[in-house]
């Protein structure tokens, strides 16, 4: 159906909208401009390219049992379409735009959808048969055919409508052209194409039909919606049509603004950030001074529906960030807060790496309720109720404040430790770990996912910061008797566990947090009961190597409840267990650290059965210790300095 030349290309571009945010090292780190080699085959989950469309259409009957499928006519329709009391609504067009339109067939939405092959209009015959199927039994009830403004669709659907009328079936054709990407001057005789906004017009028409409105009434509200509708798209690359020849994508690292849903060109190619892109797109949709466009006139306070539509290949994560950018800019630059926001996949261009923004001005009070009306169609997904929307969108960014951290009001232990000495040792250990980050990262890049070093460093830095904070506030309860030089070790360790928990990600973060929490409990259980003696007369017990060893052994036991890792599994446990066992045996920290080092070294070349290395088929691991074990050794070595 699309008459413009198709520029086919690879669909595997790895540029992301989200990463064009322009934020310094994020961009540097993530913007991967590695282009897919031009002669690499585009891969698809396709049994047989020619059977792809029918296989996909059939799924509509599986996801919605009220729907039937005529494979010969590539038509999906409501089983009881012919006998329905309300007018019928038919749509369709080339395939490749799913869930448009077969996914919208269902009660409260389309009565039937007629599909062509990928990006090609269905034939007039297919459409005519669909009109007859839903309309012949009650010829005066009415059939509304609602399509997008493409040459092929106009011709074929138009011809079918004429034939149906000649047979006495009351039929109307309504064409949606919501694209603002190509302005009036350049659009010329091609005119405005239909884009994702079409789905909103269809939804409105269908809901009006479901209320029992006449063909004239439904056509009228649908036309009104269509006249107050504007959409613009942007893509990072052209798409590859399964089964077709592969050509390199000439878009490179540029973004095409205004690109259509069949690879057809837009109005500009730019290198910009997501922010800059959305600025340009909103301007095209809304700028009244743009005499070439200004298709709709939206003022602050108008009720609008906004749709942020995935063209098929954007991750939901990125689409979410795009949606936030759109809504924030609409608010900041235009003082527009949408009455309804739809963000998702409504009309695609195969696996297009792009999105479109649609704005529908609800000029009639009837429009929002028609959008809200339930539709029993698998492809329609606005899950939020009108009551909910009545609250309005809040763009003030007044995030819900975090609860104040609960003070550690547990009774102090009677364990006693030299605060200055302990803190100095811990600092030295943390610094030793931080200094080893580069080395740990190097190992983890070979045998893991490369994040272990930074994860440990982040945790260590957070604990260092915590130590700074307590040493500068002597009134802090965890520094307890900073003045006297003593420390309530249980509170101290428990607070560190808290810091680890909130600052350290990943498996290492969880393991350390569990372990240090358990260590605090292990210490607490050695604090003789204070209930029998009054706090004033309470005897303090000095913490010894024995106290630590007992607490550490308890912590190892606790850890084992949450991870099955044993020595020999090539994890941090290979260093931890020898350390704790040796300390318990000898009460000599130096010997214990040596045992940890030996345990860590033993992981070189060890087959992994658990942890990070299981998923990695690395050659290098025979020279490479487990990064987590190595990190623990570096931490422990720092205590000896
Ligand atoms: C559809 O395109 C034609 C030109 O092909 C144009 O004249 C017409 O205005 C467009 N219709 C809509 C509804 O945009």
PDB file of C-alpha atoms in Angstrom, residues 176-397:
ATOM      1  CA  UNK A 176      -7.718   9.355   9.090  1.00  0.00           C
ATOM      2  CA  UNK A 177      -4.643  11.422   8.311  1.00  0.00           C
ATOM      3  CA  UNK A 178      -3.091  12.469  11.600  1.00  0.00           C
ATOM      4  CA  UNK A 179       0.581  12.793  10.622  1.00  0.00           C
ATOM      5  CA  UNK A 180       2.140  16.215  11.084  1.00  0.00           C
ATOM      6  CA  UNK A 181       5.653  15.039  10.255  1.00  0.00           C
ATOM      7  CA  UNK A 182       5.389  16.174   6.680  1.00  0.00           C
ATOM      8  CA  UNK A 183       3.985  19.701   6.508  1.00  0.00           C
ATOM      9  CA  UNK A 184       1.465  21.044   4.024  1.00  0.00           C
ATOM     10  CA  UNK A 185       4.040  22.382   1.569  1.00  0.00           C
ATOM     11  CA  UNK A 186       6.069  19.230   1.284  1.00  0.00           C
ATOM     12  CA  UNK A 187       3.139  16.895   1.740  1.00  0.00           C
ATOM     13  CA  UNK A 188       1.631  18.276  -1.407  1.00  0.00           C
ATOM     14  CA  UNK A 189      -0.481  15.706  -3.137  1.00  0.00           C
ATOM     15  CA  UNK A 190       0.536  12.899  -0.797  1.00  0.00           C
ATOM     16  CA  UNK A 191      -1.275  14.581   2.061  1.00  0.00           C
ATOM     17  CA  UNK A 192      -1.308  13.542   5.678  1.00  0.00           C
ATOM     18  CA  UNK A 193      -0.686   9.907   6.342  1.00  0.00           C
ATOM     19  CA  UNK A 194      -2.478   7.889   8.958  1.00  0.00           C
ATOM     20  CA  UNK A 195      -0.483   7.017  12.060  1.00  0.00           C
ATOM     21  CA  UNK A 196      -1.136   5.750  15.575  1.00  0.00           C
ATOM     22  CA  UNK A 197      -3.784   8.400  16.238  1.00  0.00           C
ATOM     23  CA  UNK A 198      -6.029   6.353  13.965  1.00  0.00           C
ATOM     24  CA  UNK A 199      -6.418   3.875  16.793  1.00  0.00           C
ATOM     25  CA  UNK A 200      -7.974   6.578  18.993  1.00  0.00           C
ATOM     26  CA  UNK A 201     -10.482   7.510  16.281  1.00  0.00           C
ATOM     27  CA  UNK A 202     -11.410   3.868  15.905  1.00  0.00           C
ATOM     28  CA  UNK A 203     -11.799   3.448  19.644  1.00  0.00           C
ATOM     29  CA  UNK A 204     -14.064   6.471  19.850  1.00  0.00           C
ATOM     30  CA  UNK A 205     -16.162   5.334  16.897  1.00  0.00           C
ATOM     31  CA  UNK A 206     -16.420   1.808  18.234  1.00  0.00           C
ATOM     32  CA  UNK A 207     -17.499   2.900  21.689  1.00  0.00           C
ATOM     33  CA  UNK A 208     -20.149   5.175  20.171  1.00  0.00           C
ATOM     34  CA  UNK A 209     -21.343   2.279  18.043  1.00  0.00           C
ATOM     35  CA  UNK A 210     -21.510   0.052  21.093  1.00  0.00           C
ATOM     36  CA  UNK A 211     -23.805   2.620  22.744  1.00  0.00           C
ATOM     37  CA  UNK A 212     -26.232   2.033  19.880  1.00  0.00           C
ATOM     38  CA  UNK A 213     -25.555   5.260  17.986  1.00  0.00           C
ATOM     39  CA  UNK A 214     -26.492   5.429  14.309  1.00  0.00           C
ATOM     40  CA  UNK A 215     -24.018   5.314  11.428  1.00  0.00           C
ATOM     41  CA  UNK A 216     -24.412   9.084  10.976  1.00  0.00           C
ATOM     42  CA  UNK A 217     -23.810   9.807  14.657  1.00  0.00           C
ATOM     43  CA  UNK A 218     -20.805   7.521  14.828  1.00  0.00           C
ATOM     44  CA  UNK A 219     -19.312   8.994  11.645  1.00  0.00           C
ATOM     45  CA  UNK A 220     -19.783  12.442  13.067  1.00  0.00           C
ATOM     46  CA  UNK A 221     -17.989  11.865  16.361  1.00  0.00           C
ATOM     47  CA  UNK A 222     -15.228   9.927  14.565  1.00  0.00           C
ATOM     48  CA  UNK A 223     -14.722  12.795  12.083  1.00  0.00           C
ATOM     49  CA  UNK A 224     -14.607  15.269  14.928  1.00  0.00           C
ATOM     50  CA  UNK A 225     -11.919  13.238  16.670  1.00  0.00           C
ATOM     51  CA  UNK A 226     -10.003  12.845  13.416  1.00  0.00           C
ATOM     52  CA  UNK A 227     -10.004  16.606  12.824  1.00  0.00           C
ATOM     53  CA  UNK A 228      -8.524  17.261  16.250  1.00  0.00           C
ATOM     54  CA  UNK A 229      -5.775  14.731  16.043  1.00  0.00           C
ATOM     55  CA  UNK A 230      -2.054  15.068  15.428  1.00  0.00           C
ATOM     56  CA  UNK A 231       0.757  12.512  15.476  1.00  0.00           C
ATOM     57  CA  UNK A 232       4.464  12.652  14.791  1.00  0.00           C
ATOM     58  CA  UNK A 233       6.943   9.799  14.793  1.00  0.00           C
ATOM     59  CA  UNK A 234      10.707   9.420  15.067  1.00  0.00           C
ATOM     60  CA  UNK A 235      12.938   6.458  14.347  1.00  0.00           C
ATOM     61  CA  UNK A 236      16.516   5.430  14.944  1.00  0.00           C
ATOM     62  CA  UNK A 237      16.633   3.201  11.905  1.00  0.00           C
ATOM     63  CA  UNK A 238      14.671   1.701   9.095  1.00  0.00           C
ATOM     64  CA  UNK A 239      13.111  -1.703   9.583  1.00  0.00           C
ATOM     65  CA  UNK A 240      13.789  -4.950   7.837  1.00  0.00           C
ATOM     66  CA  UNK A 241      10.861  -6.810   6.316  1.00  0.00           C
ATOM     67  CA  UNK A 242      11.181 -10.553   7.018  1.00  0.00           C
ATOM     68  CA  UNK A 243      12.055 -12.425   3.862  1.00  0.00           C
ATOM     69  CA  UNK A 244      13.301  -9.377   1.996  1.00  0.00           C
ATOM     70  CA  UNK A 245      16.802  -8.563   0.918  1.00  0.00           C
ATOM     71  CA  UNK A 246      18.959  -6.760   3.432  1.00  0.00           C
ATOM     72  CA  UNK A 247      20.485  -3.410   2.681  1.00  0.00           C
ATOM     73  CA  UNK A 248      22.552  -1.262   5.023  1.00  0.00           C
ATOM     74  CA  UNK A 249      20.760   1.417   6.987  1.00  0.00           C
ATOM     75  CA  UNK A 250      21.845   4.796   5.704  1.00  0.00           C
ATOM     76  CA  UNK A 251      20.482   6.478   8.847  1.00  0.00           C
ATOM     77  CA  UNK A 252      23.701   5.832  10.730  1.00  0.00           C
ATOM     78  CA  UNK A 253      23.535   7.467  14.128  1.00  0.00           C
ATOM     79  CA  UNK A 254      20.957  10.024  13.066  1.00  0.00           C
ATOM     80  CA  UNK A 255      17.320  10.080  14.076  1.00  0.00           C
ATOM     81  CA  UNK A 256      14.677  10.490  11.416  1.00  0.00           C
ATOM     82  CA  UNK A 257      11.850  12.744  12.537  1.00  0.00           C
ATOM     83  CA  UNK A 258       8.494  12.282  10.934  1.00  0.00           C
ATOM     84  CA  UNK A 259       9.276   8.849   9.582  1.00  0.00           C
ATOM     85  CA  UNK A 260       6.152   6.965   8.537  1.00  0.00           C
ATOM     86  CA  UNK A 261       5.201   3.469   9.546  1.00  0.00           C
ATOM     87  CA  UNK A 262       6.454   1.865   6.317  1.00  0.00           C
ATOM     88  CA  UNK A 263      10.041   3.121   6.371  1.00  0.00           C
ATOM     89  CA  UNK A 264       9.008   6.151   4.336  1.00  0.00           C
ATOM     90  CA  UNK A 265      11.014   9.264   4.929  1.00  0.00           C
ATOM     91  CA  UNK A 266      10.189  12.032   7.334  1.00  0.00           C
ATOM     92  CA  UNK A 267      11.080  15.688   7.178  1.00  0.00           C
ATOM     93  CA  UNK A 268      14.483  15.748   8.804  1.00  0.00           C
ATOM     94  CA  UNK A 269      17.404  13.698   9.974  1.00  0.00           C
ATOM     95  CA  UNK A 270      19.071  15.002  13.073  1.00  0.00           C
ATOM     96  CA  UNK A 271      21.595  14.156  15.706  1.00  0.00           C
ATOM     97  CA  UNK A 272      20.029  15.191  18.959  1.00  0.00           C
ATOM     98  CA  UNK A 273      19.281  14.210  22.513  1.00  0.00           C
ATOM     99  CA  UNK A 274      15.982  12.719  23.634  1.00  0.00           C
ATOM    100  CA  UNK A 275      15.145  16.114  25.119  1.00  0.00           C
ATOM    101  CA  UNK A 276      15.895  17.918  21.861  1.00  0.00           C
ATOM    102  CA  UNK A 277      13.983  15.330  19.888  1.00  0.00           C
ATOM    103  CA  UNK A 278      10.851  15.605  22.015  1.00  0.00           C
ATOM    104  CA  UNK A 279      11.095  19.418  21.857  1.00  0.00           C
ATOM    105  CA  UNK A 280      11.068  19.289  18.070  1.00  0.00           C
ATOM    106  CA  UNK A 281       8.246  16.770  17.957  1.00  0.00           C
ATOM    107  CA  UNK A 282       6.020  18.718  20.354  1.00  0.00           C
ATOM    108  CA  UNK A 283       6.676  21.879  18.396  1.00  0.00           C
ATOM    109  CA  UNK A 284       5.485  20.162  15.255  1.00  0.00           C
ATOM    110  CA  UNK A 285       2.371  18.993  17.004  1.00  0.00           C
ATOM    111  CA  UNK A 286       1.494  22.199  18.777  1.00  0.00           C
ATOM    112  CA  UNK A 287       3.270  25.269  17.402  1.00  0.00           C
ATOM    113  CA  UNK A 288       0.632  27.704  16.144  1.00  0.00           C
ATOM    114  CA  UNK A 289       3.178  29.937  14.438  1.00  0.00           C
ATOM    115  CA  UNK A 290       4.173  27.113  12.091  1.00  0.00           C
ATOM    116  CA  UNK A 291       2.003  27.984   9.108  1.00  0.00           C
ATOM    117  CA  UNK A 292       3.047  24.769   7.395  1.00  0.00           C
ATOM    118  CA  UNK A 293       1.514  22.741  10.192  1.00  0.00           C
ATOM    119  CA  UNK A 294      -0.597  24.012  13.119  1.00  0.00           C
ATOM    120  CA  UNK A 295      -3.064  21.245  12.399  1.00  0.00           C
ATOM    121  CA  UNK A 296      -4.554  21.411  15.870  1.00  0.00           C
ATOM    122  CA  UNK A 297      -4.807  24.293  18.284  1.00  0.00           C
ATOM    123  CA  UNK A 298      -4.381  23.165  21.867  1.00  0.00           C
ATOM    124  CA  UNK A 299      -4.337  25.643  24.724  1.00  0.00           C
ATOM    125  CA  UNK A 300      -3.499  25.175  28.350  1.00  0.00           C
ATOM    126  CA  UNK A 301      -6.576  23.842  30.104  1.00  0.00           C
ATOM    127  CA  UNK A 302      -7.925  21.991  27.066  1.00  0.00           C
ATOM    128  CA  UNK A 303      -8.764  18.366  27.632  1.00  0.00           C
ATOM    129  CA  UNK A 304      -6.332  16.241  25.649  1.00  0.00           C
ATOM    130  CA  UNK A 305      -5.554  12.586  25.237  1.00  0.00           C
ATOM    131  CA  UNK A 306      -1.867  11.816  24.730  1.00  0.00           C
ATOM    132  CA  UNK A 307      -0.605   8.569  23.285  1.00  0.00           C
ATOM    133  CA  UNK A 308       3.072   7.633  23.350  1.00  0.00           C
ATOM    134  CA  UNK A 309       3.256   4.721  20.956  1.00  0.00           C
ATOM    135  CA  UNK A 310       6.028   2.177  20.545  1.00  0.00           C
ATOM    136  CA  UNK A 311       6.825   1.545  16.892  1.00  0.00           C
ATOM    137  CA  UNK A 312       7.706  -1.984  17.866  1.00  0.00           C
ATOM    138  CA  UNK A 313      11.354  -2.147  18.816  1.00  0.00           C
ATOM    139  CA  UNK A 314      11.733   0.182  21.781  1.00  0.00           C
ATOM    140  CA  UNK A 315      12.133  -1.499  25.147  1.00  0.00           C
ATOM    141  CA  UNK A 316       9.370  -0.697  27.630  1.00  0.00           C
ATOM    142  CA  UNK A 317      12.121   0.765  29.801  1.00  0.00           C
ATOM    143  CA  UNK A 318      13.028   3.335  27.153  1.00  0.00           C
ATOM    144  CA  UNK A 319       9.404   4.000  26.294  1.00  0.00           C
ATOM    145  CA  UNK A 320       8.808   4.824  29.934  1.00  0.00           C
ATOM    146  CA  UNK A 321      11.592   7.400  29.937  1.00  0.00           C
ATOM    147  CA  UNK A 322      10.321   8.827  26.652  1.00  0.00           C
ATOM    148  CA  UNK A 323       6.835   9.133  28.147  1.00  0.00           C
ATOM    149  CA  UNK A 324       8.177  11.008  31.147  1.00  0.00           C
ATOM    150  CA  UNK A 325      10.078  13.386  28.856  1.00  0.00           C
ATOM    151  CA  UNK A 326       6.936  14.022  26.795  1.00  0.00           C
ATOM    152  CA  UNK A 327       4.692  14.678  29.779  1.00  0.00           C
ATOM    153  CA  UNK A 328       7.246  16.876  31.560  1.00  0.00           C
ATOM    154  CA  UNK A 329       7.823  18.997  28.463  1.00  0.00           C
ATOM    155  CA  UNK A 330       4.102  19.279  27.721  1.00  0.00           C
ATOM    156  CA  UNK A 331       3.681  20.632  31.221  1.00  0.00           C
ATOM    157  CA  UNK A 332       6.735  22.901  31.333  1.00  0.00           C
ATOM    158  CA  UNK A 333       6.592  24.327  27.805  1.00  0.00           C
ATOM    159  CA  UNK A 334       2.875  24.258  26.997  1.00  0.00           C
ATOM    160  CA  UNK A 335       1.185  24.027  30.413  1.00  0.00           C
ATOM    161  CA  UNK A 336      -0.721  21.024  29.127  1.00  0.00           C
ATOM    162  CA  UNK A 337      -1.582  18.153  31.422  1.00  0.00           C
ATOM    163  CA  UNK A 338      -3.259  15.319  29.557  1.00  0.00           C
ATOM    164  CA  UNK A 339      -6.620  14.128  30.812  1.00  0.00           C
ATOM    165  CA  UNK A 340      -5.672  10.651  29.600  1.00  0.00           C
ATOM    166  CA  UNK A 341      -2.274   9.190  28.830  1.00  0.00           C
ATOM    167  CA  UNK A 342      -1.745   6.001  26.881  1.00  0.00           C
ATOM    168  CA  UNK A 343       1.808   4.706  26.737  1.00  0.00           C
ATOM    169  CA  UNK A 344       2.387   1.404  24.998  1.00  0.00           C
ATOM    170  CA  UNK A 345       2.262  -0.483  21.753  1.00  0.00           C
ATOM    171  CA  UNK A 346      -0.719   0.396  19.594  1.00  0.00           C
ATOM    172  CA  UNK A 347       0.529   0.764  16.053  1.00  0.00           C
ATOM    173  CA  UNK A 348       3.918  -0.554  15.058  1.00  0.00           C
ATOM    174  CA  UNK A 349       6.174  -0.572  12.066  1.00  0.00           C
ATOM    175  CA  UNK A 350       7.389  -4.152  12.482  1.00  0.00           C
ATOM    176  CA  UNK A 351      10.151  -3.947  15.096  1.00  0.00           C
ATOM    177  CA  UNK A 352      10.694  -0.265  14.405  1.00  0.00           C
ATOM    178  CA  UNK A 353      13.212   1.441  16.668  1.00  0.00           C
ATOM    179  CA  UNK A 354      11.008   4.442  17.124  1.00  0.00           C
ATOM    180  CA  UNK A 355       8.002   5.965  18.784  1.00  0.00           C
ATOM    181  CA  UNK A 356       5.243   8.377  17.962  1.00  0.00           C
ATOM    182  CA  UNK A 357       3.481  11.022  19.986  1.00  0.00           C
ATOM    183  CA  UNK A 358      -0.221  11.600  19.387  1.00  0.00           C
ATOM    184  CA  UNK A 359      -2.293  14.428  20.767  1.00  0.00           C
ATOM    185  CA  UNK A 360      -6.062  14.314  20.537  1.00  0.00           C
ATOM    186  CA  UNK A 361      -7.948  17.406  21.587  1.00  0.00           C
ATOM    187  CA  UNK A 362     -11.201  16.306  23.181  1.00  0.00           C
ATOM    188  CA  UNK A 363     -13.417  19.057  21.787  1.00  0.00           C
ATOM    189  CA  UNK A 364     -16.577  17.224  22.759  1.00  0.00           C
ATOM    190  CA  UNK A 365     -17.501  16.058  26.263  1.00  0.00           C
ATOM    191  CA  UNK A 366     -18.400  12.693  24.790  1.00  0.00           C
ATOM    192  CA  UNK A 367     -14.847  11.894  23.729  1.00  0.00           C
ATOM    193  CA  UNK A 368     -13.155  10.957  26.998  1.00  0.00           C
ATOM    194  CA  UNK A 369     -15.924   8.563  28.074  1.00  0.00           C
ATOM    195  CA  UNK A 370     -15.686   6.891  24.674  1.00  0.00           C
ATOM    196  CA  UNK A 371     -11.931   6.402  25.151  1.00  0.00           C
ATOM    197  CA  UNK A 372     -12.615   5.081  28.653  1.00  0.00           C
ATOM    198  CA  UNK A 373     -15.382   2.691  27.611  1.00  0.00           C
ATOM    199  CA  UNK A 374     -14.397  -0.950  28.063  1.00  0.00           C
ATOM    200  CA  UNK A 375     -13.253  -2.859  24.985  1.00  0.00           C
ATOM    201  CA  UNK A 376     -12.950  -6.612  24.929  1.00  0.00           C
ATOM    202  CA  UNK A 377      -9.976  -6.611  22.556  1.00  0.00           C
ATOM    203  CA  UNK A 378      -6.630  -8.180  23.328  1.00  0.00           C
ATOM    204  CA  UNK A 379      -4.567  -5.361  21.832  1.00  0.00           C
ATOM    205  CA  UNK A 380      -6.196  -2.523  23.764  1.00  0.00           C
ATOM    206  CA  UNK A 381      -4.566  -1.856  27.085  1.00  0.00           C
ATOM    207  CA  UNK A 382      -5.538   1.259  29.001  1.00  0.00           C
ATOM    208  CA  UNK A 383      -5.836  -0.322  32.422  1.00  0.00           C
ATOM    209  CA  UNK A 384      -6.543   2.814  34.394  1.00  0.00           C
ATOM    210  CA  UNK A 385     -10.124   3.671  35.319  1.00  0.00           C
ATOM    211  CA  UNK A 386     -11.806   7.066  34.741  1.00  0.00           C
ATOM    212  CA  UNK A 387     -12.181   7.515  38.526  1.00  0.00           C
ATOM    213  CA  UNK A 388      -8.444   7.195  38.764  1.00  0.00           C
ATOM    214  CA  UNK A 389      -7.849   9.723  36.000  1.00  0.00           C
ATOM    215  CA  UNK A 390     -10.072  12.199  37.829  1.00  0.00           C
ATOM    216  CA  UNK A 391      -7.137  12.823  40.180  1.00  0.00           C
ATOM    217  CA  UNK A 392      -5.187  14.303  37.282  1.00  0.00           C
ATOM    218  CA  UNK A 393      -1.555  13.876  36.377  1.00  0.00           C
ATOM    219  CA  UNK A 394       0.808  15.332  38.964  1.00  0.00           C
ATOM    220  CA  UNK A 395       3.985  16.660  37.374  1.00  0.00           C
ATOM    221  CA  UNK A 396       5.181  18.521  40.433  1.00  0.00           C
ATOM    222  CA  UNK A 397       7.758  15.812  41.153  1.00  0.00           C
TER     223      UNK A 397
END
